[in-house]
Amino acid sequence: MQTLAIIGAQWGDEGKGKITDLLAEKCDLVVRYQGGHNAGHTIWVNGQKTVLHVIPSGVLHPHCLSVIGHGVVLEPENFLKELDKIKNMTKVTPDNLKLSSTATVITSYHKLLDAARETQGPEKIGTTGKGIGPAYEDKVSRRAVKVKDLLDKDTLVRRLANGYAEKAILFKNLYQIDFPTIEEEVERLYSYGLQIKDYVTDTFSLIDQKLSEGKRVLYEGAQGILLDVDYGTYPYVTSSSTAASGIYTGAGVPGRKLEEVIGVAKAYTTRVGEGPFPTELFDDLGTHIQTKGNEFGATTGRKRRCGWLDIPLLRYSVKCSQLTSIALTKLDILSDLPTLKICYAYEVNGKTVDCAYPGINLFDAKPLYKEMKPFKDTFEGDKASPELEAYMSFLQDALGIPVKIYAYGPDRSQIVFRDNFLK
Ligand code: IMP
């Protein structure tokens, strides 16, 4: 197997970082293809925690080449801070970390605009406030600054001037907030350009070359399929293509197909920010899962909403990204619960529906539950209890794809590969 992908099958925060970290041991390249530092991928090794935002989660493996593809939106100041933060954990140099010259740059204006819309706009999305949406808007409207533009002052001035007059009117007249002058922003970004230039390269041809040499490439998704700008629960989504399709547009799989697409799903469901959530729990059980699961955003610290595992949503994710297998995480959080349920379908307008197709108004979907036998696994041996096996089997049968990996804790040692997967 030469090409595989790790993709969030829910609304993000499924534990993609730790699965990517472990699989990276068996891969040559780990490639990020969308999103930016709105992501927070947490990895625990020997009791030490590392949170990565835009740097790929293979970076802790010295043999692995980390690649930030052109579909990513990069905030250079944050990128440099992240590099500095991980320097005691691993050696990162321009030899093992590559940044696409055509990735889009997040500027000060994008961050200000994101915050202004959330506080003053008519509809709150509950964004991470990192400027992700406004940066992607500029990309699509062909006004973005690309990473390579940071390396040449004249080009940078020209690219930033594009759309600046419009932004100035917005900030001054509509939102009435102070913002940096174009000269200040040029100086700030140019100084970051000088600091990141050694990492910058054409990552598409790099991936092409590595694939031709027979190297194994792992594509690491950020957020989850249900936050995809096209497939997700619009408008409560992020602004990038988080589904497998984003790999083709955001990094490229030159001349190849994706062979294994692993959907990472929590054993329950969570979401941060606004938007529909059919299986959300508002009772003590929800609070228990939230507390035991430490369900706080790795990037913003916000409380995550919690609910039962939702199969109609996962069925939809399988279809959106042609998922070939599931990695099921955080099973330990459900161990020892008094009751255990899985939503197998919804009732919508008196009809039973088993897939969360976009035509369904999820705000109106009433979850139908199957009561499962609670499991009490301590995960000390290497065998799952019959109840836990039944929980995973129910999911496999409902989705038609196998659970090839499961995790019962954040550490590398708490992740189980079933049936010799990738051995
Ligand atoms: P944005 O990506 O900052 O524009 O936020 C848009 C929506 O995506 C909000 O509901 C965020 O909470 C959500 N979101 C963005 N990044 C993540 C993530 O890494 N995990 C979970 N939710 C996220």
Tab-separated table of N, CA and C in Angstrom, residues 139-290:
chain	number	residue	atom	x	y	z
A	139	LYS	N	-8.576	33.515	-1.228
A	139	LYS	CA	-8.012	32.544	-2.188
A	139	LYS	C	-8.986	32.350	-3.350
A	140	VAL	N	-10.247	32.127	-2.995
A	140	VAL	CA	-11.231	31.833	-4.042
A	140	VAL	C	-11.493	33.067	-4.908
A	141	SER	N	-11.394	34.248	-4.293
A	141	SER	CA	-11.630	35.456	-5.108
A	141	SER	C	-10.344	35.945	-5.775
A	142	ARG	N	-9.302	35.123	-5.703
A	142	ARG	CA	-8.034	35.348	-6.409
A	142	ARG	C	-7.265	36.578	-5.950
A	143	ARG	N	-7.434	36.894	-4.660
A	143	ARG	CA	-6.712	38.039	-4.097
A	143	ARG	C	-5.731	37.627	-3.013
A	144	ALA	N	-5.549	36.331	-2.832
A	144	ALA	CA	-4.746	35.888	-1.692
A	144	ALA	C	-3.266	36.167	-1.893
A	145	VAL	N	-2.574	36.253	-0.777
A	145	VAL	CA	-1.110	36.265	-0.785
A	145	VAL	C	-0.689	34.804	-0.632
A	146	LYS	N	0.207	34.373	-1.488
A	146	LYS	CA	0.712	32.998	-1.390
A	146	LYS	C	2.055	33.010	-0.649
A	147	VAL	N	2.460	31.855	-0.140
A	147	VAL	CA	3.703	31.788	0.641
A	147	VAL	C	4.888	32.329	-0.162
A	148	LYS	N	4.944	32.000	-1.448
A	148	LYS	CA	6.093	32.457	-2.260
A	148	LYS	C	6.132	33.996	-2.366
A	149	ASP	N	4.955	34.661	-2.221
A	149	ASP	CA	4.918	36.123	-2.310
A	149	ASP	C	5.616	36.787	-1.116
A	150	LEU	N	5.747	36.025	-0.014
A	150	LEU	CA	6.410	36.588	1.171
A	150	LEU	C	7.914	36.746	0.945
A	151	LEU	N	8.404	36.128	-0.122
A	151	LEU	CA	9.850	36.118	-0.328
A	151	LEU	C	10.311	37.261	-1.229
A	152	ASP	N	9.370	38.052	-1.728
A	152	ASP	CA	9.729	39.159	-2.619
A	152	ASP	C	8.866	40.371	-2.262
A	153	LYS	N	9.540	41.427	-1.794
A	153	LYS	CA	8.787	42.555	-1.226
A	153	LYS	C	7.856	43.222	-2.238
A	154	ASP	N	8.333	43.403	-3.468
A	154	ASP	CA	7.495	44.098	-4.463
A	154	ASP	C	6.232	43.285	-4.767
A	155	THR	N	6.425	41.991	-4.907
A	155	THR	CA	5.251	41.136	-5.172
A	155	THR	C	4.306	41.183	-3.981
A	156	LEU	N	4.877	41.153	-2.789
A	156	LEU	CA	4.056	41.168	-1.577
A	156	LEU	C	3.200	42.440	-1.518
A	157	VAL	N	3.812	43.576	-1.822
A	157	VAL	CA	3.066	44.847	-1.816
A	157	VAL	C	1.913	44.768	-2.820
A	158	ARG	N	2.229	44.265	-4.007
A	158	ARG	CA	1.208	44.181	-5.071
A	158	ARG	C	0.064	43.255	-4.672
A	159	ARG	N	0.411	42.101	-4.114
A	159	ARG	CA	-0.634	41.127	-3.756
A	159	ARG	C	-1.496	41.631	-2.592
A	160	LEU	N	-0.844	42.266	-1.627
A	160	LEU	CA	-1.619	42.751	-0.470
A	160	LEU	C	-2.542	43.900	-0.858
A	161	ALA	N	-2.060	44.719	-1.816
A	161	ALA	CA	-2.850	45.888	-2.236
A	161	ALA	C	-4.165	45.447	-2.887
A	162	ASN	N	-4.134	44.222	-3.424
A	162	ASN	CA	-5.314	43.641	-4.057
A	162	ASN	C	-6.434	43.477	-3.033
A	163	GLY	N	-7.463	44.244	-3.129
A	163	GLY	CA	-8.570	44.089	-2.183
A	163	GLY	C	-8.407	44.897	-0.912
A	164	TYR	N	-7.265	45.572	-0.763
A	164	TYR	CA	-7.036	46.300	0.482
A	164	TYR	C	-8.031	47.454	0.646
A	165	ALA	N	-8.319	48.166	-0.456
A	165	ALA	CA	-9.223	49.323	-0.381
A	165	ALA	C	-10.594	48.884	0.139
A	166	GLU	N	-11.034	47.723	-0.358
A	166	GLU	CA	-12.333	47.191	0.095
A	166	GLU	C	-12.322	46.859	1.586
A	167	LYS	N	-11.230	46.221	2.009
A	167	LYS	CA	-11.120	45.844	3.430
A	167	LYS	C	-11.094	47.100	4.293
A	168	ALA	N	-10.384	48.132	3.810
A	168	ALA	CA	-10.281	49.373	4.583
A	168	ALA	C	-11.673	49.963	4.824
A	169	ILE	N	-12.519	49.894	3.807
A	169	ILE	CA	-13.880	50.433	3.955
A	169	ILE	C	-14.666	49.619	4.978
A	170	LEU	N	-14.522	48.301	4.875
A	170	LEU	CA	-15.220	47.418	5.832
A	170	LEU	C	-14.814	47.713	7.274
A	171	PHE	N	-13.503	47.734	7.497
A	171	PHE	CA	-13.009	47.917	8.872
A	171	PHE	C	-13.412	49.285	9.424
A	172	LYS	N	-13.251	50.322	8.575
A	172	LYS	CA	-13.510	51.684	9.063
A	172	LYS	C	-14.997	51.933	9.237
A	173	ASN	N	-15.768	51.612	8.199
A	173	ASN	CA	-17.164	52.060	8.186
A	173	ASN	C	-18.156	51.066	8.755
A	174	LEU	N	-17.918	49.783	8.510
A	174	LEU	CA	-18.899	48.812	8.993
A	174	LEU	C	-18.558	48.327	10.403
A	175	TYR	N	-17.348	47.831	10.575
A	175	TYR	CA	-17.001	47.245	11.879
A	175	TYR	C	-16.372	48.257	12.851
A	176	GLN	N	-15.912	49.353	12.333
A	176	GLN	CA	-15.282	50.412	13.138
A	176	GLN	C	-14.200	49.869	14.064
A	177	ILE	N	-13.256	49.169	13.456
A	177	ILE	CA	-12.120	48.679	14.245
A	177	ILE	C	-10.807	49.113	13.593
A	178	ASP	N	-9.789	49.261	14.465
A	178	ASP	CA	-8.464	49.652	13.965
A	178	ASP	C	-7.833	48.465	13.259
A	179	PHE	N	-7.069	48.757	12.250
A	179	PHE	CA	-6.376	47.676	11.541
A	179	PHE	C	-5.035	48.205	11.058
A	180	PRO	N	-4.065	47.291	10.825
A	180	PRO	CA	-2.730	47.750	10.433
A	180	PRO	C	-2.729	48.391	9.044
A	181	THR	N	-1.822	49.328	8.824
A	181	THR	CA	-1.692	49.897	7.476
A	181	THR	C	-1.040	48.845	6.595
A	182	ILE	N	-1.154	49.065	5.298
A	182	ILE	CA	-0.568	48.087	4.371
A	182	ILE	C	0.961	48.042	4.542
A	183	GLU	N	1.558	49.202	4.837
A	183	GLU	CA	3.027	49.225	5.016
A	183	GLU	C	3.424	48.379	6.229
A	184	GLU	N	2.649	48.519	7.327
A	184	GLU	CA	2.956	47.729	8.532
A	184	GLU	C	2.847	46.232	8.251
A	185	GLU	N	1.797	45.882	7.515
A	185	GLU	CA	1.558	44.459	7.239
A	185	GLU	C	2.633	43.889	6.308
A	186	VAL	N	3.073	44.712	5.337
A	186	VAL	CA	4.147	44.256	4.437
A	186	VAL	C	5.409	43.976	5.254
A	187	GLU	N	5.772	44.896	6.125
A	187	GLU	CA	6.999	44.710	6.923
A	187	GLU	C	6.892	43.448	7.784
A	188	ARG	N	5.729	43.276	8.424
A	188	ARG	CA	5.522	42.132	9.314
A	188	ARG	C	5.644	40.810	8.529
A	189	LEU	N	4.920	40.739	7.419
A	189	LEU	CA	4.909	39.484	6.655
A	189	LEU	C	6.255	39.208	5.984
A	190	TYR	N	6.896	40.277	5.513
A	190	TYR	CA	8.187	40.080	4.835
A	190	TYR	C	9.223	39.517	5.823
A	191	SER	N	9.169	40.031	7.073
A	191	SER	CA	10.143	39.531	8.061
A	191	SER	C	9.890	38.039	8.332
A	192	TYR	N	8.623	37.617	8.318
A	192	TYR	CA	8.352	36.180	8.486
A	192	TYR	C	8.809	35.390	7.268
A	193	GLY	N	8.650	35.994	6.087
A	193	GLY	CA	9.102	35.343	4.844
A	193	GLY	C	10.584	34.985	4.940
A	194	LEU	N	11.381	35.925	5.466
A	194	LEU	CA	12.823	35.666	5.583
A	194	LEU	C	13.090	34.483	6.515
A	195	GLN	N	12.217	34.339	7.539
A	195	GLN	CA	12.458	33.264	8.519
A	195	GLN	C	11.970	31.897	8.044
A	196	ILE	N	11.023	31.876	7.109
A	196	ILE	CA	10.481	30.566	6.701
A	196	ILE	C	11.010	30.105	5.330
A	197	LYS	N	11.778	30.967	4.671
A	197	LYS	CA	12.081	30.704	3.258
A	197	LYS	C	12.755	29.350	3.000
A	198	ASP	N	13.551	28.875	3.938
A	198	ASP	CA	14.261	27.610	3.694
A	198	ASP	C	13.335	26.391	3.675
A	199	TYR	N	12.138	26.552	4.221
A	199	TYR	CA	11.190	25.430	4.234
A	199	TYR	C	10.348	25.384	2.946
A	200	VAL	N	10.389	26.483	2.179
A	200	VAL	CA	9.433	26.658	1.076
A	200	VAL	C	9.879	25.923	-0.188
A	201	THR	N	8.961	25.175	-0.763
A	201	THR	CA	9.303	24.451	-1.997
A	201	THR	C	8.030	24.105	-2.776
A	202	ASP	N	8.200	23.505	-3.949
A	202	ASP	CA	7.069	23.027	-4.747
A	202	ASP	C	6.727	21.625	-4.218
A	203	THR	N	5.737	21.538	-3.347
A	203	THR	CA	5.450	20.260	-2.686
A	203	THR	C	4.756	19.267	-3.617
A	204	PHE	N	4.079	19.765	-4.643
A	204	PHE	CA	3.413	18.843	-5.580
A	204	PHE	C	4.463	17.970	-6.276
A	205	SER	N	5.513	18.625	-6.810
A	205	SER	CA	6.516	17.818	-7.523
A	205	SER	C	7.296	16.951	-6.544
A	206	LEU	N	7.423	17.412	-5.308
A	206	LEU	CA	8.093	16.595	-4.290
A	206	LEU	C	7.310	15.298	-4.040
A	207	ILE	N	5.984	15.438	-3.880
A	207	ILE	CA	5.149	14.245	-3.639
A	207	ILE	C	5.204	13.325	-4.868
A	208	ASP	N	5.140	13.942	-6.046
A	208	ASP	CA	5.210	13.189	-7.307
A	208	ASP	C	6.481	12.337	-7.348
A	209	GLN	N	7.588	13.006	-7.024
A	209	GLN	CA	8.884	12.310	-7.066
A	209	GLN	C	8.925	11.170	-6.040
A	210	LYS	N	8.458	11.438	-4.831
A	210	LYS	CA	8.515	10.415	-3.778
A	210	LYS	C	7.628	9.215	-4.135
A	211	LEU	N	6.457	9.496	-4.719
A	211	LEU	CA	5.583	8.377	-5.118
A	211	LEU	C	6.255	7.539	-6.205
A	212	SER	N	6.934	8.218	-7.145
A	212	SER	CA	7.626	7.471	-8.213
A	212	SER	C	8.740	6.608	-7.634
A	213	GLU	N	9.312	7.054	-6.532
A	213	GLU	CA	10.382	6.249	-5.901
A	213	GLU	C	9.819	5.110	-5.058
A	214	GLY	N	8.470	5.005	-5.022
A	214	GLY	CA	7.856	3.907	-4.271
A	214	GLY	C	7.641	4.218	-2.798
A	215	LYS	N	7.774	5.485	-2.419
A	215	LYS	CA	7.594	5.844	-1.000
A	215	LYS	C	6.118	5.799	-0.626
A	216	ARG	N	5.871	5.596	0.666
A	216	ARG	CA	4.486	5.525	1.159
A	216	ARG	C	4.072	6.892	1.735
A	217	VAL	N	2.939	7.398	1.238
A	217	VAL	CA	2.479	8.730	1.629
A	217	VAL	C	1.190	8.641	2.444
A	218	LEU	N	1.187	9.304	3.589
A	218	LEU	CA	-0.014	9.379	4.435
A	218	LEU	C	-0.537	10.819	4.406
A	219	TYR	N	-1.780	10.985	3.989
A	219	TYR	CA	-2.413	12.310	3.956
A	219	TYR	C	-3.186	12.493	5.262
A	220	GLU	N	-2.919	13.598	5.938
A	220	GLU	CA	-3.527	13.830	7.260
A	220	GLU	C	-4.590	14.929	7.176
A	221	GLY	N	-5.832	14.548	7.351
A	221	GLY	CA	-6.914	15.533	7.316
A	221	GLY	C	-7.000	16.300	8.631
A	222	ALA	N	-7.537	17.502	8.548
A	222	ALA	CA	-7.834	18.273	9.756
A	222	ALA	C	-9.351	18.485	9.795
A	223	GLN	N	-9.893	18.792	10.981
A	223	GLN	CA	-11.346	18.883	11.193
A	223	GLN	C	-12.007	17.548	10.781
A	224	GLY	N	-13.246	17.593	10.324
A	224	GLY	CA	-13.920	16.330	9.982
A	224	GLY	C	-14.830	16.535	8.782
A	225	ILE	N	-15.273	15.416	8.202
A	225	ILE	CA	-16.072	15.474	6.970
A	225	ILE	C	-17.335	16.324	7.173
A	226	LEU	N	-17.910	16.267	8.372
A	226	LEU	CA	-19.161	17.010	8.604
A	226	LEU	C	-18.932	18.514	8.731
A	227	LEU	N	-17.646	18.925	8.720
A	227	LEU	CA	-17.316	20.357	8.696
A	227	LEU	C	-16.837	20.788	7.315
A	228	ASP	N	-16.909	19.891	6.331
A	228	ASP	CA	-16.476	20.207	4.962
A	228	ASP	C	-17.367	21.323	4.388
A	229	VAL	N	-16.742	22.241	3.667
A	229	VAL	CA	-17.499	23.402	3.158
A	229	VAL	C	-18.588	22.978	2.157
A	230	ASP	N	-18.396	21.839	1.485
A	230	ASP	CA	-19.418	21.363	0.548
A	230	ASP	C	-20.276	20.243	1.119
A	231	TYR	N	-19.643	19.271	1.779
A	231	TYR	CA	-20.384	18.114	2.286
A	231	TYR	C	-20.976	18.344	3.679
A	232	GLY	N	-20.447	19.321	4.408
A	232	GLY	CA	-20.771	19.461	5.828
A	232	GLY	C	-22.110	20.117	6.113
A	233	THR	N	-22.339	20.349	7.407
A	233	THR	CA	-23.618	20.888	7.868
A	233	THR	C	-23.618	22.417	7.720
A	234	TYR	N	-23.603	22.855	6.472
A	234	TYR	CA	-23.537	24.266	6.091
A	234	TYR	C	-24.702	25.061	6.691
A	235	PRO	N	-24.492	26.263	7.237
A	235	PRO	CA	-23.262	27.066	7.239
A	235	PRO	C	-22.341	26.787	8.425
A	236	TYR	N	-22.688	25.791	9.249
A	236	TYR	CA	-21.884	25.534	10.450
A	236	TYR	C	-20.741	24.598	10.093
A	237	VAL	N	-19.821	25.095	9.294
A	237	VAL	CA	-18.727	24.302	8.746
A	237	VAL	C	-17.460	25.157	8.772
A	238	THR	N	-16.356	24.532	8.442
A	238	THR	CA	-15.151	25.318	8.227
A	238	THR	C	-15.104	25.678	6.741
A	239	SER	N	-14.045	26.348	6.277
A	239	SER	CA	-14.080	26.854	4.904
A	239	SER	C	-13.237	26.030	3.939
A	240	SER	N	-12.831	24.835	4.359
A	240	SER	CA	-11.989	24.032	3.459
A	240	SER	C	-12.658	22.700	3.128
A	241	SER	N	-12.010	21.954	2.229
A	241	SER	CA	-12.512	20.630	1.842
A	241	SER	C	-11.859	19.600	2.748
A	242	THR	N	-12.575	19.246	3.802
A	242	THR	CA	-12.019	18.330	4.804
A	242	THR	C	-12.169	16.865	4.377
A	243	ALA	N	-13.046	16.596	3.427
A	243	ALA	CA	-13.277	15.226	2.959
A	243	ALA	C	-12.114	14.780	2.062
A	244	ALA	N	-12.157	13.521	1.615
A	244	ALA	CA	-11.050	12.984	0.813
A	244	ALA	C	-10.814	13.800	-0.460
A	245	SER	N	-11.886	14.423	-0.977
A	245	SER	CA	-11.726	15.226	-2.199
A	245	SER	C	-10.701	16.348	-1.990
A	246	GLY	N	-10.564	16.831	-0.758
A	246	GLY	CA	-9.603	17.890	-0.452
A	246	GLY	C	-8.166	17.448	-0.672
A	247	ILE	N	-7.918	16.156	-0.627
A	247	ILE	CA	-6.548	15.663	-0.847
A	247	ILE	C	-6.142	15.934	-2.292
A	248	TYR	N	-7.104	15.684	-3.202
A	248	TYR	CA	-6.791	15.863	-4.628
A	248	TYR	C	-6.578	17.331	-4.976
A	249	THR	N	-7.349	18.221	-4.329
A	249	THR	CA	-7.192	19.640	-4.651
A	249	THR	C	-6.120	20.310	-3.785
A	250	GLY	N	-5.854	19.773	-2.605
A	250	GLY	CA	-5.005	20.493	-1.651
A	250	GLY	C	-3.569	19.996	-1.542
A	251	ALA	N	-3.257	18.899	-2.205
A	251	ALA	CA	-1.871	18.413	-2.157
A	251	ALA	C	-1.541	17.614	-3.420
A	252	GLY	N	-2.538	16.824	-3.866
A	252	GLY	CA	-2.333	16.010	-5.061
A	252	GLY	C	-1.853	14.615	-4.719
A	253	VAL	N	-2.315	13.676	-5.526
A	253	VAL	CA	-1.882	12.279	-5.416
A	253	VAL	C	-1.414	11.912	-6.818
A	254	PRO	N	-0.331	12.551	-7.296
A	254	PRO	CA	-0.014	12.468	-8.731
A	254	PRO	C	-0.009	11.052	-9.288
A	255	GLY	N	-0.895	10.844	-10.251
A	255	GLY	CA	-0.928	9.564	-10.975
A	255	GLY	C	-1.382	8.379	-10.145
A	256	ARG	N	-1.951	8.614	-8.994
A	256	ARG	CA	-2.312	7.480	-8.122
A	256	ARG	C	-3.754	7.618	-7.649
A	257	LYS	N	-4.225	6.539	-7.030
A	257	LYS	CA	-5.506	6.579	-6.319
A	257	LYS	C	-5.198	6.429	-4.843
A	258	LEU	N	-6.123	6.865	-3.988
A	258	LEU	CA	-5.943	6.601	-2.559
A	258	LEU	C	-6.302	5.145	-2.314
A	259	GLU	N	-5.409	4.407	-1.693
A	259	GLU	CA	-5.676	2.976	-1.510
A	259	GLU	C	-6.434	2.671	-0.225
A	260	GLU	N	-6.103	3.387	0.843
A	260	GLU	CA	-6.796	3.156	2.114
A	260	GLU	C	-7.226	4.519	2.657
A	261	VAL	N	-8.519	4.675	2.941
A	261	VAL	CA	-9.009	5.948	3.491
A	261	VAL	C	-9.625	5.628	4.856
A	262	ILE	N	-8.896	5.968	5.893
A	262	ILE	CA	-9.320	5.612	7.249
A	262	ILE	C	-10.132	6.765	7.852
A	263	GLY	N	-11.365	6.481	8.171
A	263	GLY	CA	-12.197	7.494	8.832
A	263	GLY	C	-12.017	7.352	10.342
A	264	VAL	N	-11.591	8.416	10.987
A	264	VAL	CA	-11.424	8.353	12.442
A	264	VAL	C	-12.715	8.851	13.085
A	265	ALA	N	-13.248	8.020	13.982
A	265	ALA	CA	-14.500	8.388	14.667
A	265	ALA	C	-14.338	8.130	16.161
A	266	LYS	N	-14.854	9.050	16.952
A	266	LYS	CA	-14.919	8.787	18.384
A	266	LYS	C	-16.010	7.749	18.635
A	267	ALA	N	-15.925	7.044	19.745
A	267	ALA	CA	-16.953	6.050	20.081
A	267	ALA	C	-18.262	6.730	20.450
A	268	TYR	N	-18.222	8.050	20.579
A	268	TYR	CA	-19.433	8.861	20.771
A	268	TYR	C	-19.307	10.040	19.812
A	269	THR	N	-20.100	11.065	19.955
A	269	THR	CA	-20.029	12.188	19.016
A	269	THR	C	-19.789	13.481	19.795
A	270	THR	N	-18.973	14.373	19.218
A	270	THR	CA	-18.833	15.712	19.821
A	270	THR	C	-18.839	16.760	18.711
A	271	ARG	N	-19.159	17.968	19.083
A	271	ARG	CA	-18.939	19.088	18.166
A	271	ARG	C	-18.682	20.358	18.966
A	272	VAL	N	-17.912	21.273	18.369
A	272	VAL	CA	-17.649	22.573	18.989
A	272	VAL	C	-18.291	23.634	18.118
A	273	GLY	N	-18.803	24.665	18.724
A	273	GLY	CA	-19.429	25.717	17.926
A	273	GLY	C	-20.899	25.411	17.698
A	274	GLU	N	-21.497	26.214	16.821
A	274	GLU	CA	-22.952	26.114	16.593
A	274	GLU	C	-23.271	24.993	15.602
A	275	GLY	N	-24.584	24.749	15.406
A	275	GLY	CA	-25.007	23.798	14.379
A	275	GLY	C	-25.786	22.628	14.931
A	276	PRO	N	-26.474	21.890	14.036
A	276	PRO	CA	-27.323	20.780	14.476
A	276	PRO	C	-26.504	19.619	15.037
A	277	PHE	N	-27.120	18.852	15.936
A	277	PHE	CA	-26.424	17.726	16.588
A	277	PHE	C	-27.516	16.802	17.129
A	278	PRO	N	-28.042	15.893	16.282
A	278	PRO	CA	-29.223	15.097	16.668
A	278	PRO	C	-29.075	14.304	17.957
A	279	THR	N	-27.887	13.727	18.236
A	279	THR	CA	-27.788	12.843	19.412
A	279	THR	C	-27.213	13.558	20.643
A	280	GLU	N	-27.211	14.882	20.614
A	280	GLU	CA	-26.615	15.634	21.731
A	280	GLU	C	-27.290	15.275	23.058
A	281	LEU	N	-26.484	15.094	24.085
A	281	LEU	CA	-26.999	14.775	25.426
A	281	LEU	C	-26.957	16.038	26.285
A	282	PHE	N	-28.089	16.361	26.886
A	282	PHE	CA	-28.158	17.565	27.714
A	282	PHE	C	-28.230	17.215	29.207
A	283	ASP	N	-28.100	15.901	29.507
A	283	ASP	CA	-28.280	15.465	30.902
A	283	ASP	C	-26.930	15.179	31.578
A	284	ASP	N	-27.007	14.529	32.749
A	284	ASP	CA	-25.791	14.242	33.513
A	284	ASP	C	-24.824	13.338	32.755
A	285	LEU	N	-25.388	12.453	31.920
A	285	LEU	CA	-24.542	11.540	31.155
A	285	LEU	C	-23.666	12.332	30.170
A	286	GLY	N	-24.279	13.342	29.561
A	286	GLY	CA	-23.534	14.222	28.646
A	286	GLY	C	-22.396	14.921	29.389
A	287	THR	N	-22.703	15.396	30.591
A	287	THR	CA	-21.683	16.087	31.391
A	287	THR	C	-20.593	15.102	31.805
A	288	HIS	N	-21.016	13.864	32.140
A	288	HIS	CA	-20.041	12.842	32.532
A	288	HIS	C	-19.065	12.559	31.377
A	289	ILE	N	-19.619	12.370	30.167
A	289	ILE	CA	-18.753	12.081	29.006
A	289	ILE	C	-17.830	13.269	28.734
A	290	GLN	N	-18.402	14.465	28.860
A	290	GLN	CA	-17.622	15.680	28.604
A	290	GLN	C	-16.447	15.792	29.581
